[in-house]
Short mmCIF file of C-alpha atoms and ligand atoms in Angstrom, two decimals:
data_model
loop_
_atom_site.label_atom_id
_atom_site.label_comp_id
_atom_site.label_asym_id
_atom_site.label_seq_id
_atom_site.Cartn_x
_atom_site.Cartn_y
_atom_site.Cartn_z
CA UNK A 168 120.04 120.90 116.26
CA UNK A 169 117.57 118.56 115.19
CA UNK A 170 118.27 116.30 118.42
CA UNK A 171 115.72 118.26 121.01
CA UNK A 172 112.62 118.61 117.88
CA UNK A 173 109.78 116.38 118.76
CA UNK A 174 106.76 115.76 116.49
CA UNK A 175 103.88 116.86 115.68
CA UNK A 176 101.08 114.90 117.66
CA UNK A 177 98.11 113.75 115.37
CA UNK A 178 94.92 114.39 117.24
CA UNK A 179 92.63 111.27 116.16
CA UNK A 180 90.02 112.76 119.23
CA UNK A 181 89.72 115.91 116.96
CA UNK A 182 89.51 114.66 113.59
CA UNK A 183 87.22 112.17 114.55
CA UNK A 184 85.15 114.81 115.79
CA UNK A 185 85.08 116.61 112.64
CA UNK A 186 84.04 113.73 110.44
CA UNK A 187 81.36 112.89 113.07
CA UNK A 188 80.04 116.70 112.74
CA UNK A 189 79.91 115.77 108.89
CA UNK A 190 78.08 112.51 109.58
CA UNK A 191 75.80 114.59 111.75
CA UNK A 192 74.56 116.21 109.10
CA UNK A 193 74.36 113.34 106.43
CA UNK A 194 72.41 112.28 108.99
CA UNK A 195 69.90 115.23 109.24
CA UNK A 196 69.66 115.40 105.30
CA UNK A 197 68.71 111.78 105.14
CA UNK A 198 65.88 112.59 108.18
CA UNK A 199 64.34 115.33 106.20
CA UNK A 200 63.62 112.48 103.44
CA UNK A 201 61.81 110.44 105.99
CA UNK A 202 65.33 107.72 106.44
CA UNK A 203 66.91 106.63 109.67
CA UNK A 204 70.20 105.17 109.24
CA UNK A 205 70.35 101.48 110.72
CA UNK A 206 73.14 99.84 111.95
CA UNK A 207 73.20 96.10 113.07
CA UNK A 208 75.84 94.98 115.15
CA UNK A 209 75.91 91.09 116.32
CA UNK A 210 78.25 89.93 118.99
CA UNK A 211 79.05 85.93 120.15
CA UNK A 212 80.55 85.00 123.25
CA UNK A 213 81.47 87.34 126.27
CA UNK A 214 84.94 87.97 125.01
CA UNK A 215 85.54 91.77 127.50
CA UNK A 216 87.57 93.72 124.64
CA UNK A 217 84.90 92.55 122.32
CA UNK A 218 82.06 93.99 124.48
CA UNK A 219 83.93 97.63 125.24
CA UNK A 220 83.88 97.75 121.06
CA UNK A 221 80.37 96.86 120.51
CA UNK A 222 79.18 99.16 123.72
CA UNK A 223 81.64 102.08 121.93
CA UNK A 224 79.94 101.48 118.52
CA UNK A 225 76.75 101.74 119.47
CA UNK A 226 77.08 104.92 121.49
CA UNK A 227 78.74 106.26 118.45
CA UNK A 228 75.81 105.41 116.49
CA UNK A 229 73.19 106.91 118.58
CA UNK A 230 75.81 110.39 119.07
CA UNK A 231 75.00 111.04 115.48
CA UNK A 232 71.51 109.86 115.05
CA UNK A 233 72.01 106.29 113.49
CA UNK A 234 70.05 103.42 115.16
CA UNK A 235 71.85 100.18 116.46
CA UNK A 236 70.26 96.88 116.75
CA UNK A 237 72.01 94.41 118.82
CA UNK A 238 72.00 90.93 118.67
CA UNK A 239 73.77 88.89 121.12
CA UNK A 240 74.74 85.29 120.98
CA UNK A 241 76.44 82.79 123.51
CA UNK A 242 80.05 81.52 122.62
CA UNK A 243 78.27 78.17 121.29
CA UNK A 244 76.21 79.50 118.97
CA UNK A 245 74.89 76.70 116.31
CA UNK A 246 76.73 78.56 112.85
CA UNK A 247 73.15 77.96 111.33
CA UNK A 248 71.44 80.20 113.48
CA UNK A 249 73.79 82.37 112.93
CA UNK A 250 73.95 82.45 109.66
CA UNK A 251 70.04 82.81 109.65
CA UNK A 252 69.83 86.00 111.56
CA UNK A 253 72.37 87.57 109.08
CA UNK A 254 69.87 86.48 106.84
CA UNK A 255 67.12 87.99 108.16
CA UNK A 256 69.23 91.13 108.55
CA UNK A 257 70.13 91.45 104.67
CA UNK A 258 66.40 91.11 103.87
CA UNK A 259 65.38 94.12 106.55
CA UNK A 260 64.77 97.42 104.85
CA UNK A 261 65.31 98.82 108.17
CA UNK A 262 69.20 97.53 108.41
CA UNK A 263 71.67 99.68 106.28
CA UNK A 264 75.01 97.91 107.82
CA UNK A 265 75.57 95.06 109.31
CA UNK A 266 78.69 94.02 111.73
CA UNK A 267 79.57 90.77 113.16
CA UNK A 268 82.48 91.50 115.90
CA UNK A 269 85.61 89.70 115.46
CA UNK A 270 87.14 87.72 116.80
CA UNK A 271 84.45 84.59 116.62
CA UNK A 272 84.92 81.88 118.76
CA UNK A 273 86.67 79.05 116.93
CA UNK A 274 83.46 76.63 115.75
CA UNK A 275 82.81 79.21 113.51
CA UNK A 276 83.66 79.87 110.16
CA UNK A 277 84.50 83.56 109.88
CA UNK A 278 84.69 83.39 105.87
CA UNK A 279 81.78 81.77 106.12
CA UNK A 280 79.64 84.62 107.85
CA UNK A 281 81.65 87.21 106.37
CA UNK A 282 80.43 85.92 103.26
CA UNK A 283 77.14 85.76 104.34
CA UNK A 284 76.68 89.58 104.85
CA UNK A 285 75.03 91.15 102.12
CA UNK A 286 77.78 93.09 100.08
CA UNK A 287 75.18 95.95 99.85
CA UNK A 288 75.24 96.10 104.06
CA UNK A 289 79.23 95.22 104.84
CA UNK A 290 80.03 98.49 106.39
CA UNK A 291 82.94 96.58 107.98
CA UNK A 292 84.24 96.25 104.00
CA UNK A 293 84.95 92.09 105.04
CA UNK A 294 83.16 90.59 102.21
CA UNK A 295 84.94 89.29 99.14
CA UNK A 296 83.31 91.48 96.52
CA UNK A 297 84.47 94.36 98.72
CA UNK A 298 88.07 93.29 98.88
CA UNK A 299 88.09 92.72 95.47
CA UNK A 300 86.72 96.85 94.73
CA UNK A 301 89.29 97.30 96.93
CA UNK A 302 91.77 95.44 95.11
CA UNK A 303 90.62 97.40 91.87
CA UNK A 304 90.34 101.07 93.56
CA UNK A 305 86.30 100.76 93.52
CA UNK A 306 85.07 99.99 96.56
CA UNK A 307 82.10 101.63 98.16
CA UNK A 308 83.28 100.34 101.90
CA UNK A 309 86.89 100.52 102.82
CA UNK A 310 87.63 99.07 105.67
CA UNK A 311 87.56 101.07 108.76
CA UNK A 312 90.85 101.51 110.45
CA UNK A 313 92.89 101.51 107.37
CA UNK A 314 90.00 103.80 106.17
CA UNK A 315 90.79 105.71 109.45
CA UNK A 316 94.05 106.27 108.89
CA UNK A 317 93.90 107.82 105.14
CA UNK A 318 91.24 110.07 106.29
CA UNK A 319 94.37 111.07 108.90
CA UNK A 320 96.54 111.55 106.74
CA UNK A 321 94.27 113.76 105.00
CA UNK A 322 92.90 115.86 107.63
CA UNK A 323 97.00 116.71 108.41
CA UNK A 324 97.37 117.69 104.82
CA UNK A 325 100.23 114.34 104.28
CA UNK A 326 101.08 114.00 100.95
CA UNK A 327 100.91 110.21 99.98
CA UNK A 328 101.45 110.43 96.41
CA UNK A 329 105.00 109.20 95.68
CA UNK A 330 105.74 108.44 99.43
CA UNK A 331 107.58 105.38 100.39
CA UNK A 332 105.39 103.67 102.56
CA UNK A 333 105.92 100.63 104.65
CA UNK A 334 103.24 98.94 105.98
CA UNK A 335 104.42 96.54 109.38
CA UNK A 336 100.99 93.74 109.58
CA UNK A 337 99.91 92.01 106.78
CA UNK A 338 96.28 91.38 108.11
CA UNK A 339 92.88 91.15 106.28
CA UNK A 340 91.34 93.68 108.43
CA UNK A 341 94.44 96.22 109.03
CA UNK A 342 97.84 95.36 106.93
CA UNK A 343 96.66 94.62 103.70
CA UNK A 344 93.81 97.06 103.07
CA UNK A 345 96.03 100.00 103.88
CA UNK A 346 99.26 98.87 101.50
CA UNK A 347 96.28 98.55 98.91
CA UNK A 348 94.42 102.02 99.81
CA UNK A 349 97.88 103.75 99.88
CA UNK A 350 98.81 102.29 96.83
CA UNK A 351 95.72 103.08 95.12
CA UNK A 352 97.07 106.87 96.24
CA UNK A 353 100.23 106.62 94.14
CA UNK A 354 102.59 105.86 97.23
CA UNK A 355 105.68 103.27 96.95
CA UNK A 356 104.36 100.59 99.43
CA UNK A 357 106.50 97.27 100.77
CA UNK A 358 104.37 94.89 103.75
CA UNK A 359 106.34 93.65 106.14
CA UNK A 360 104.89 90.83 108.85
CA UNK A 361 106.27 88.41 111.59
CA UNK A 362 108.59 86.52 108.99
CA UNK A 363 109.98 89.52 107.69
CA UNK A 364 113.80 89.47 108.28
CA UNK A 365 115.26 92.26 109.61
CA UNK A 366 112.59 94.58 109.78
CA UNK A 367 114.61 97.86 110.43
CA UNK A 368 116.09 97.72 107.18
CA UNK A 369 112.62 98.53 105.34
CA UNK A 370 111.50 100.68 108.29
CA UNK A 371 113.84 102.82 108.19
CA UNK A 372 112.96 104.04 104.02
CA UNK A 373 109.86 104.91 105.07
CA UNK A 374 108.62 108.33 104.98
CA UNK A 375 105.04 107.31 106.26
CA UNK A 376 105.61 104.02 108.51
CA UNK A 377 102.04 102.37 109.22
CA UNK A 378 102.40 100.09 112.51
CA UNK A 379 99.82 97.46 113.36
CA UNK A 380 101.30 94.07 114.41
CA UNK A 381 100.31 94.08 117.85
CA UNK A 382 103.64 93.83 119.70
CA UNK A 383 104.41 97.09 121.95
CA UNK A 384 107.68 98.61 121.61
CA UNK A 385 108.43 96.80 117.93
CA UNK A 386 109.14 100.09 116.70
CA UNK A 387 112.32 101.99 117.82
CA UNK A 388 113.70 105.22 116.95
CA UNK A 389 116.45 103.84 115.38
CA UNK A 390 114.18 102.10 112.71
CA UNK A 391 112.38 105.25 111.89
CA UNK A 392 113.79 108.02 109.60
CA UNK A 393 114.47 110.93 110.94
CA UNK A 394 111.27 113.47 109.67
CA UNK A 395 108.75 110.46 108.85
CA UNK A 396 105.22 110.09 109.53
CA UNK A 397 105.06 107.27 111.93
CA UNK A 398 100.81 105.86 112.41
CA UNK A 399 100.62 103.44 115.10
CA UNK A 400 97.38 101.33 114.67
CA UNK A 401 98.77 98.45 117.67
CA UNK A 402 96.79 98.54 120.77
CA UNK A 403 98.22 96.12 123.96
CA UNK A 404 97.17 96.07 126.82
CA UNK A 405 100.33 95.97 129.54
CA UNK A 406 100.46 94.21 132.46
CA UNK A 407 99.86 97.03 134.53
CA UNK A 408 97.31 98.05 132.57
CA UNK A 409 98.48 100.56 130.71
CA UNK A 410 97.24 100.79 126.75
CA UNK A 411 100.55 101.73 124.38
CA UNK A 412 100.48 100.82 120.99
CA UNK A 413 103.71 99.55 119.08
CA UNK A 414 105.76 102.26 118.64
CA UNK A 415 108.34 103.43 121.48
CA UNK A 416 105.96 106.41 120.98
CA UNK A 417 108.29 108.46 123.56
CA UNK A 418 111.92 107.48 121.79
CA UNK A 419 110.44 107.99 118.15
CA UNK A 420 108.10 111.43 118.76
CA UNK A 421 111.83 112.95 118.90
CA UNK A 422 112.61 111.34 115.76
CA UNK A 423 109.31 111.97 113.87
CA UNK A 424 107.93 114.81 111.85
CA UNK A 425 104.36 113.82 113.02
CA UNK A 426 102.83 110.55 114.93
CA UNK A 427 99.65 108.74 116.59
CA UNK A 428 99.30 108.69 120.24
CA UNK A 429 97.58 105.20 121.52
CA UNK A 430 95.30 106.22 122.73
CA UNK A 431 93.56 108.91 121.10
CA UNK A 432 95.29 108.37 117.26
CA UNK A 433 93.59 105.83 114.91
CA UNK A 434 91.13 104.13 117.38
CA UNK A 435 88.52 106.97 117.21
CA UNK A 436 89.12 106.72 113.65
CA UNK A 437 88.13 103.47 113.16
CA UNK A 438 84.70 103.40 114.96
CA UNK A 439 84.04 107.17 113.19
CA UNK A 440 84.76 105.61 109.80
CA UNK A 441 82.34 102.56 110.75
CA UNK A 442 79.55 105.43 111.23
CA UNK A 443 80.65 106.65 107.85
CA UNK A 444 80.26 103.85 105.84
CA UNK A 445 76.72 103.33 107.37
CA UNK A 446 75.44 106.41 106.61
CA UNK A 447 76.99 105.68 102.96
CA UNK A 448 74.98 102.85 102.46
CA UNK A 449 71.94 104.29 103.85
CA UNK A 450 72.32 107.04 101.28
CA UNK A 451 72.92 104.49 98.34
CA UNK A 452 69.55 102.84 99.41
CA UNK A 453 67.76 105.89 99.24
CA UNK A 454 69.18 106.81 96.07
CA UNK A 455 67.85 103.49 94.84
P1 LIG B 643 96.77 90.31 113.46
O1 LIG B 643 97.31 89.58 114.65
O2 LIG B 643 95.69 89.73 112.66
O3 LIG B 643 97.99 90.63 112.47
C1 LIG B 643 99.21 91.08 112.93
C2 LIG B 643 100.16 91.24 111.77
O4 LIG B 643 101.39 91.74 112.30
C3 LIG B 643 100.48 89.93 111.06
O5 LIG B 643 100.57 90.15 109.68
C4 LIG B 643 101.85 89.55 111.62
O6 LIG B 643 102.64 88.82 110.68
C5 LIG B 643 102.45 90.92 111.90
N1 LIG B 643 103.44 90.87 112.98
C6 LIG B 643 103.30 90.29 114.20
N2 LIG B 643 104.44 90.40 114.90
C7 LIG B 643 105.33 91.04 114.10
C8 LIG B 643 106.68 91.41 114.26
N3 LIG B 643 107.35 91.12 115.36
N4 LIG B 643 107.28 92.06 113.23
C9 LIG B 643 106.61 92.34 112.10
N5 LIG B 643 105.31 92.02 111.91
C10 LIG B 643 104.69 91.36 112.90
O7 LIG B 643 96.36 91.75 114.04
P2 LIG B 643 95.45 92.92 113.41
O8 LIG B 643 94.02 92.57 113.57
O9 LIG B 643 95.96 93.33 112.09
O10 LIG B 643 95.79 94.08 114.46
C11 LIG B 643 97.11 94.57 114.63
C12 LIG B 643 97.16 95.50 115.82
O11 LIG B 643 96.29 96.60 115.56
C13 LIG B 643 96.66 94.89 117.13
O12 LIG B 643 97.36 95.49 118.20
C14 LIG B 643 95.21 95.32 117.19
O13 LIG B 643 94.73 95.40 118.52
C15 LIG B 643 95.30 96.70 116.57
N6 LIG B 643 94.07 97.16 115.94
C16 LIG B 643 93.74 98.44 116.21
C17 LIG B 643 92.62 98.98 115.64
C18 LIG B 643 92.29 100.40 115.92
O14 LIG B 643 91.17 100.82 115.73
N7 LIG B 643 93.26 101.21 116.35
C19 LIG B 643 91.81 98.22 114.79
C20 LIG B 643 92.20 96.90 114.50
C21 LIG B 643 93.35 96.39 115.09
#
Protein backbone atom coordinates (compact mmCIF):
# COMPACT_ATOMS: atom_id res chain seq x y z
CA UNK A 1 0.00 0.00 0.00
CA UNK A 2 1.08 3.32 -0.72
CA UNK A 3 0.37 4.42 3.06
CA UNK A 4 4.00 3.26 4.64
CA UNK A 5 6.17 4.86 1.14
CA UNK A 6 8.08 7.87 2.19
CA UNK A 7 10.02 10.12 -0.23
CA UNK A 8 12.82 10.51 -1.70
CA UNK A 9 15.06 13.06 0.33
CA UNK A 10 16.75 15.77 -1.95
CA UNK A 11 20.29 16.20 -0.79
CA UNK A 12 20.91 20.13 -1.29
CA UNK A 13 24.54 19.33 0.87
CA UNK A 14 25.46 17.09 -2.19
CA UNK A 15 24.38 18.93 -5.09
CA UNK A 16 25.72 21.92 -3.82
CA UNK A 17 28.85 20.23 -3.64
CA UNK A 18 28.85 19.25 -7.14
CA UNK A 19 28.18 22.66 -8.59
CA UNK A 20 30.88 24.04 -6.24
CA UNK A 21 33.42 21.28 -7.76
CA UNK A 22 32.28 22.89 -11.19
CA UNK A 23 32.85 26.42 -9.91
CA UNK A 24 36.20 25.13 -8.72
CA UNK A 25 37.28 24.72 -11.86
CA UNK A 26 35.75 27.86 -13.65
CA UNK A 27 37.70 29.13 -11.20
CA UNK A 28 41.12 27.53 -12.10
CA UNK A 29 40.47 28.22 -15.94
CA UNK A 30 39.93 31.86 -15.25
CA UNK A 31 43.48 31.76 -12.95
CA UNK A 32 45.42 30.36 -15.79
CA UNK A 33 44.34 33.72 -17.76
CA UNK A 34 45.80 35.81 -15.03
CA UNK A 35 41.73 36.65 -13.38
CA UNK A 36 40.68 36.33 -9.79
CA UNK A 37 37.08 36.32 -9.35
CA UNK A 38 35.90 39.24 -6.92
CA UNK A 39 33.08 39.29 -4.92
CA UNK A 40 31.88 42.37 -2.83
CA UNK A 41 29.59 41.85 -0.19
CA UNK A 42 28.34 45.05 1.99
CA UNK A 43 26.44 44.58 5.17
CA UNK A 44 24.50 47.57 7.47
CA UNK A 45 23.54 47.17 10.87
CA UNK A 46 24.30 44.13 13.25
CA UNK A 47 21.13 42.35 12.36
CA UNK A 48 22.62 38.26 13.79
CA UNK A 49 20.85 36.22 10.83
CA UNK A 50 22.26 38.82 8.56
CA UNK A 51 25.85 38.33 9.84
CA UNK A 52 25.73 34.17 9.83
CA UNK A 53 24.82 34.88 5.81
CA UNK A 54 27.51 37.25 5.04
CA UNK A 55 30.20 35.11 7.31
CA UNK A 56 28.67 31.83 5.16
CA UNK A 57 29.16 33.72 1.84
CA UNK A 58 32.34 34.65 2.24
CA UNK A 59 33.71 31.31 3.34
CA UNK A 60 32.02 30.00 0.31
CA UNK A 61 33.85 32.36 -1.73
CA UNK A 62 37.26 31.74 -0.51
CA UNK A 63 36.34 27.46 -0.61
CA UNK A 64 36.45 27.91 -4.32
CA UNK A 65 39.04 30.51 -4.89
CA UNK A 66 36.88 33.76 -5.35
CA UNK A 67 37.95 36.81 -3.25
CA UNK A 68 35.43 38.68 -0.89
CA UNK A 69 35.69 42.22 0.05
CA UNK A 70 33.67 43.28 2.93
CA UNK A 71 32.33 46.39 3.72
CA UNK A 72 30.57 46.99 6.86
CA UNK A 73 28.31 49.80 7.83
CA UNK A 74 26.44 50.82 11.15
CA UNK A 75 22.52 50.59 11.15
CA UNK A 76 22.55 54.56 10.54
CA UNK A 77 24.35 54.69 7.68
CA UNK A 78 23.84 58.24 5.72
CA UNK A 79 22.07 56.47 2.17
CA UNK A 80 24.70 58.80 0.39
CA UNK A 81 27.57 57.13 1.60
CA UNK A 82 26.15 54.32 0.81
CA UNK A 83 25.27 54.80 -2.30
CA UNK A 84 28.91 56.13 -2.95
CA UNK A 85 30.75 53.03 -2.02
CA UNK A 86 28.47 51.04 -4.45
CA UNK A 87 29.77 53.48 -6.64
CA UNK A 88 33.12 53.06 -6.17
CA UNK A 89 32.50 49.30 -6.35
CA UNK A 90 30.90 49.37 -10.02
CA UNK A 91 33.91 51.41 -11.20
CA UNK A 92 36.60 48.66 -9.60
CA UNK A 93 37.99 46.32 -12.20
CA UNK A 94 38.81 44.22 -9.34
CA UNK A 95 34.90 43.67 -8.22
CA UNK A 96 32.99 41.13 -10.48
CA UNK A 97 29.69 41.00 -8.08
CA UNK A 98 28.48 43.00 -5.81
CA UNK A 99 25.86 42.15 -2.79
CA UNK A 100 24.19 44.38 -0.43
CA UNK A 101 22.50 41.99 2.39
CA UNK A 102 18.93 42.35 2.88
CA UNK A 103 17.12 43.20 4.91
CA UNK A 104 18.31 47.15 5.21
CA UNK A 105 17.39 48.94 8.05
CA UNK A 106 14.32 51.06 7.31
CA UNK A 107 16.01 54.79 6.39
CA UNK A 108 17.03 53.20 3.47
CA UNK A 109 15.72 52.89 0.22
CA UNK A 110 16.29 49.31 -0.93
CA UNK A 111 15.11 50.14 -4.68
CA UNK A 112 17.16 52.77 -4.41
CA UNK A 113 20.56 50.82 -3.83
CA UNK A 114 19.39 47.95 -5.65
CA UNK A 115 19.25 50.20 -8.43
CA UNK A 116 22.40 51.53 -7.82
CA UNK A 117 24.37 48.24 -8.43
CA UNK A 118 25.78 48.06 -11.68
CA UNK A 119 23.57 45.56 -13.77
CA UNK A 120 26.93 44.17 -15.12
CA UNK A 121 27.92 43.21 -11.14
CA UNK A 122 24.20 42.16 -9.61
CA UNK A 123 25.08 38.63 -8.90
CA UNK A 124 22.14 38.79 -6.47
CA UNK A 125 19.90 39.29 -9.99
CA UNK A 126 17.95 42.49 -7.78
CA UNK A 127 18.32 45.11 -10.31
CA UNK A 128 15.50 46.09 -12.65
CA UNK A 129 17.17 45.33 -15.96
CA UNK A 130 17.74 41.87 -14.48
CA UNK A 131 14.15 41.27 -13.54
CA UNK A 132 13.10 42.41 -16.63
CA UNK A 133 15.71 39.47 -18.64
CA UNK A 134 14.10 37.56 -16.31
CA UNK A 135 10.75 38.52 -17.20
CA UNK A 136 11.75 37.88 -20.97
CA UNK A 137 13.78 34.42 -20.39
CA UNK A 138 17.27 36.41 -20.91
CA UNK A 139 18.80 37.04 -17.97
CA UNK A 140 22.46 36.53 -17.31
CA UNK A 141 21.81 36.47 -13.23
CA UNK A 142 18.85 34.61 -11.90
CA UNK A 143 18.32 35.04 -8.69
CA UNK A 144 19.86 32.71 -6.30
CA UNK A 145 17.48 30.62 -4.35
CA UNK A 146 14.92 30.34 -7.00
CA UNK A 147 18.09 29.76 -9.16
CA UNK A 148 18.88 27.11 -6.44
CA UNK A 149 16.04 25.34 -6.67
CA UNK A 150 15.86 24.74 -10.68
CA UNK A 151 19.36 23.65 -10.57
CA UNK A 152 17.56 20.95 -7.91
CA UNK A 153 15.28 20.01 -9.80
CA UNK A 154 17.73 19.35 -12.37
CA UNK A 155 20.38 17.56 -10.62
CA UNK A 156 17.21 14.93 -9.54
CA UNK A 157 16.39 14.58 -13.17
CA UNK A 158 12.44 16.45 -12.39
CA UNK A 159 10.77 17.03 -15.35
CA UNK A 160 9.26 20.64 -15.28
CA UNK A 161 8.02 20.90 -18.66
CA UNK A 162 4.20 20.63 -18.53
CA UNK A 163 4.14 20.28 -14.65
CA UNK A 164 1.57 22.02 -12.66
CA UNK A 165 3.40 24.06 -10.43
CA UNK A 166 2.28 26.13 -7.55
CA UNK A 167 4.36 28.51 -6.20
CA UNK A 168 3.20 29.50 -2.14
CA UNK A 169 5.27 33.39 -1.68
CA UNK A 170 4.92 35.91 -4.02
CA UNK A 171 8.26 37.75 -3.09
CA UNK A 172 10.78 39.73 -5.24
CA UNK A 173 13.62 37.73 -4.09
CA UNK A 174 11.94 34.06 -3.77
CA UNK A 175 8.08 33.78 -5.08
CA UNK A 176 8.09 35.55 -8.12
CA UNK A 177 11.41 34.71 -9.77
CA UNK A 178 10.72 31.01 -9.48
CA UNK A 179 6.84 31.10 -11.00
CA UNK A 180 8.78 33.13 -13.79
CA UNK A 181 11.96 30.67 -14.13
CA UNK A 182 9.53 27.67 -14.05
CA UNK A 183 7.42 29.15 -16.43
CA UNK A 184 10.09 30.07 -18.71
CA UNK A 185 10.57 25.93 -18.47
CA UNK A 186 7.14 25.21 -19.96
CA UNK A 187 5.48 24.31 -16.49
CA UNK A 188 1.67 25.35 -15.63
CA UNK A 189 2.43 27.82 -12.73
CA UNK A 190 -0.43 29.60 -10.26
CA UNK A 191 1.30 32.05 -7.07
CA UNK A 192 -0.37 31.86 -4.19
CA UNK A 193 0.51 34.46 -1.05
CA UNK A 194 -0.99 35.51 2.41
CA UNK A 195 -4.39 36.70 0.76
CA UNK A 196 -4.81 33.70 -1.09
CA UNK A 197 -8.12 32.01 0.02
CA UNK A 198 -8.06 28.67 0.73
CA UNK A 199 -4.76 27.71 -0.11
CA UNK A 200 -5.18 23.83 -0.09
CA UNK A 201 -7.32 23.94 -2.94
CA UNK A 202 -4.35 25.04 -5.39
CA UNK A 203 -1.84 23.05 -3.32
CA UNK A 204 -3.15 20.18 -3.67
CA UNK A 205 -2.90 20.26 -8.09
CA UNK A 206 0.46 20.59 -7.75
CA UNK A 207 2.83 18.10 -8.94
CA UNK A 208 5.96 20.28 -7.94
CA UNK A 209 4.75 22.53 -4.83
CA UNK A 210 7.49 25.36 -4.20
CA UNK A 211 7.09 26.61 -0.40
CA UNK A 212 8.61 29.86 0.76
CA UNK A 213 6.26 32.05 2.88
CA UNK A 214 7.97 31.81 6.02
CA UNK A 215 5.32 30.27 8.32
CA UNK A 216 6.39 26.63 9.69
CA UNK A 217 3.96 23.96 9.41
CA UNK A 218 1.74 25.95 6.49
CA UNK A 219 2.04 22.97 4.53
CA UNK A 220 0.17 19.73 5.52
CA UNK A 221 -0.05 16.45 4.01
CA UNK A 222 -3.41 16.81 3.27
CA UNK A 223 -2.66 19.82 0.88
CA UNK A 224 -0.06 17.94 -1.00
CA UNK A 225 -0.82 15.32 -3.73
CA UNK A 226 -0.02 12.20 -3.15
CA UNK A 227 3.50 11.54 -5.48
CA UNK A 228 4.43 15.42 -5.80
CA UNK A 229 7.61 17.12 -5.55
CA UNK A 230 7.27 19.23 -2.52
CA UNK A 231 10.66 22.18 -2.28
CA UNK A 232 10.55 23.90 0.91
CA UNK A 233 12.57 27.22 0.63
CA UNK A 234 10.95 28.62 4.46
CA UNK A 235 13.49 28.78 7.11
CA UNK A 236 12.05 29.73 11.00
CA UNK A 237 13.65 29.67 13.60
CA UNK A 238 11.42 27.91 16.65
CA UNK A 239 11.34 28.85 19.93
CA UNK A 240 13.43 26.22 21.05
CA UNK A 241 15.63 26.76 18.56
CA UNK A 242 15.09 24.40 16.28
CA UNK A 243 15.35 25.47 12.27
CA UNK A 244 12.17 23.69 10.21
CA UNK A 245 11.09 25.16 7.22
CA UNK A 246 7.27 25.28 6.19
CA UNK A 247 6.35 22.10 5.33
CA UNK A 248 5.15 19.44 8.07
CA UNK A 249 8.29 17.90 6.46
CA UNK A 250 7.58 14.61 8.69
CA UNK A 251 3.53 14.28 7.77
CA UNK A 252 4.19 15.14 3.96
CA UNK A 253 7.73 12.96 3.29
CA UNK A 254 4.99 10.01 3.53
CA UNK A 255 2.94 11.71 1.07
CA UNK A 256 5.69 12.90 -1.35
CA UNK A 257 7.52 11.35 -4.23
CA UNK A 258 10.62 13.52 -3.35
CA UNK A 259 11.21 16.70 -0.86
CA UNK A 260 13.77 19.33 0.77
CA UNK A 261 14.94 18.83 4.22
CA UNK A 262 15.46 22.41 6.14
CA UNK A 263 18.18 22.24 6.70
CA UNK A 264 20.36 20.90 4.18
CA UNK A 265 17.70 21.37 0.91
CA UNK A 266 17.72 24.78 -0.88
CA UNK A 267 19.86 26.86 1.59
CA UNK A 268 23.22 25.48 0.30
CA UNK A 269 21.75 26.13 -2.94
CA UNK A 270 21.30 29.51 -2.67
CA UNK A 271 24.77 30.68 -1.41
CA UNK A 272 26.36 27.96 -4.21
CA UNK A 273 24.32 29.67 -6.92
CA UNK A 274 25.58 33.23 -5.52
CA UNK A 275 29.26 31.76 -6.23
CA UNK A 276 27.94 30.86 -9.62
CA UNK A 277 26.76 33.88 -10.84
CA UNK A 278 30.09 35.55 -9.74
CA UNK A 279 32.22 33.51 -11.46
CA UNK A 280 29.70 34.19 -14.53
CA UNK A 281 30.32 37.65 -14.52
CA UNK A 282 33.91 37.38 -14.01
CA UNK A 283 33.99 35.27 -17.15
CA UNK A 284 31.80 37.84 -19.18
CA UNK A 285 34.46 40.52 -18.18
CA UNK A 286 37.16 38.60 -19.41
CA UNK A 287 35.48 37.79 -22.48
CA UNK A 288 35.14 41.53 -22.94
P1 LIG B 1 8.68 37.47 2.37
O1 LIG B 1 8.20 37.67 3.77
O2 LIG B 1 9.24 38.60 1.60
O3 LIG B 1 7.47 36.86 1.50
C1 LIG B 1 6.66 35.86 1.99
C2 LIG B 1 5.59 35.54 0.97
O4 LIG B 1 4.80 34.48 1.51
C3 LIG B 1 4.64 36.70 0.70
O5 LIG B 1 4.32 36.73 -0.67
C4 LIG B 1 3.41 36.35 1.52
O6 LIG B 1 2.21 36.85 0.93
C5 LIG B 1 3.45 34.83 1.50
N1 LIG B 1 2.81 34.25 2.68
C6 LIG B 1 3.00 34.59 3.98
N2 LIG B 1 2.18 33.88 4.77
C7 LIG B 1 1.44 33.09 3.96
C8 LIG B 1 0.40 32.16 4.20
N3 LIG B 1 -0.04 31.93 5.42
N4 LIG B 1 -0.13 31.53 3.13
C9 LIG B 1 0.31 31.78 1.88
N5 LIG B 1 1.31 32.65 1.61
C10 LIG B 1 1.84 33.31 2.64
O7 LIG B 1 9.72 36.26 2.47
P2 LIG B 1 10.83 35.72 1.43
O8 LIG B 1 12.02 36.61 1.48
O9 LIG B 1 10.22 35.40 0.13
O10 LIG B 1 11.21 34.36 2.17
C11 LIG B 1 10.25 33.34 2.37
C12 LIG B 1 10.84 32.26 3.26
O11 LIG B 1 11.97 31.70 2.60
C13 LIG B 1 11.37 32.77 4.61
O12 LIG B 1 11.22 31.74 5.56
C14 LIG B 1 12.85 32.98 4.35
O13 LIG B 1 13.63 32.86 5.53
C15 LIG B 1 13.14 31.85 3.40
N6 LIG B 1 14.27 32.07 2.51
C16 LIG B 1 15.11 31.02 2.37
C17 LIG B 1 16.18 31.13 1.52
C18 LIG B 1 17.08 29.95 1.37
O14 LIG B 1 18.18 30.09 0.92
N7 LIG B 1 16.61 28.75 1.70
C19 LIG B 1 16.42 32.31 0.81
C20 LIG B 1 15.50 33.36 0.95
C21 LIG B 1 14.42 33.22 1.80
Amino acid sequence: MHATATARIIDGVAVSAKIRADCKGRVERLARRGIKPGLAVVLVGSDPASAVYVRNKERACSDVGIRSFRHDFSADVDPETLVATIERLNADPGVDGILVQLPLPPHLSVARVLRTISAEKDVDGFHLYNVGGLVVGDTVFPPCTPYGVVKLLEHEGIRVEGQNVVVVGASNIVGKPMALMLMQRDATVCICHAKTRDLAQFTILADILVVAAGKPNLILPQMVKTGAVVIDVGINRLADGRLVGDVDFEGVRRKASSITPVPGGVGPMTVTMLLVNTITSAERRQAE
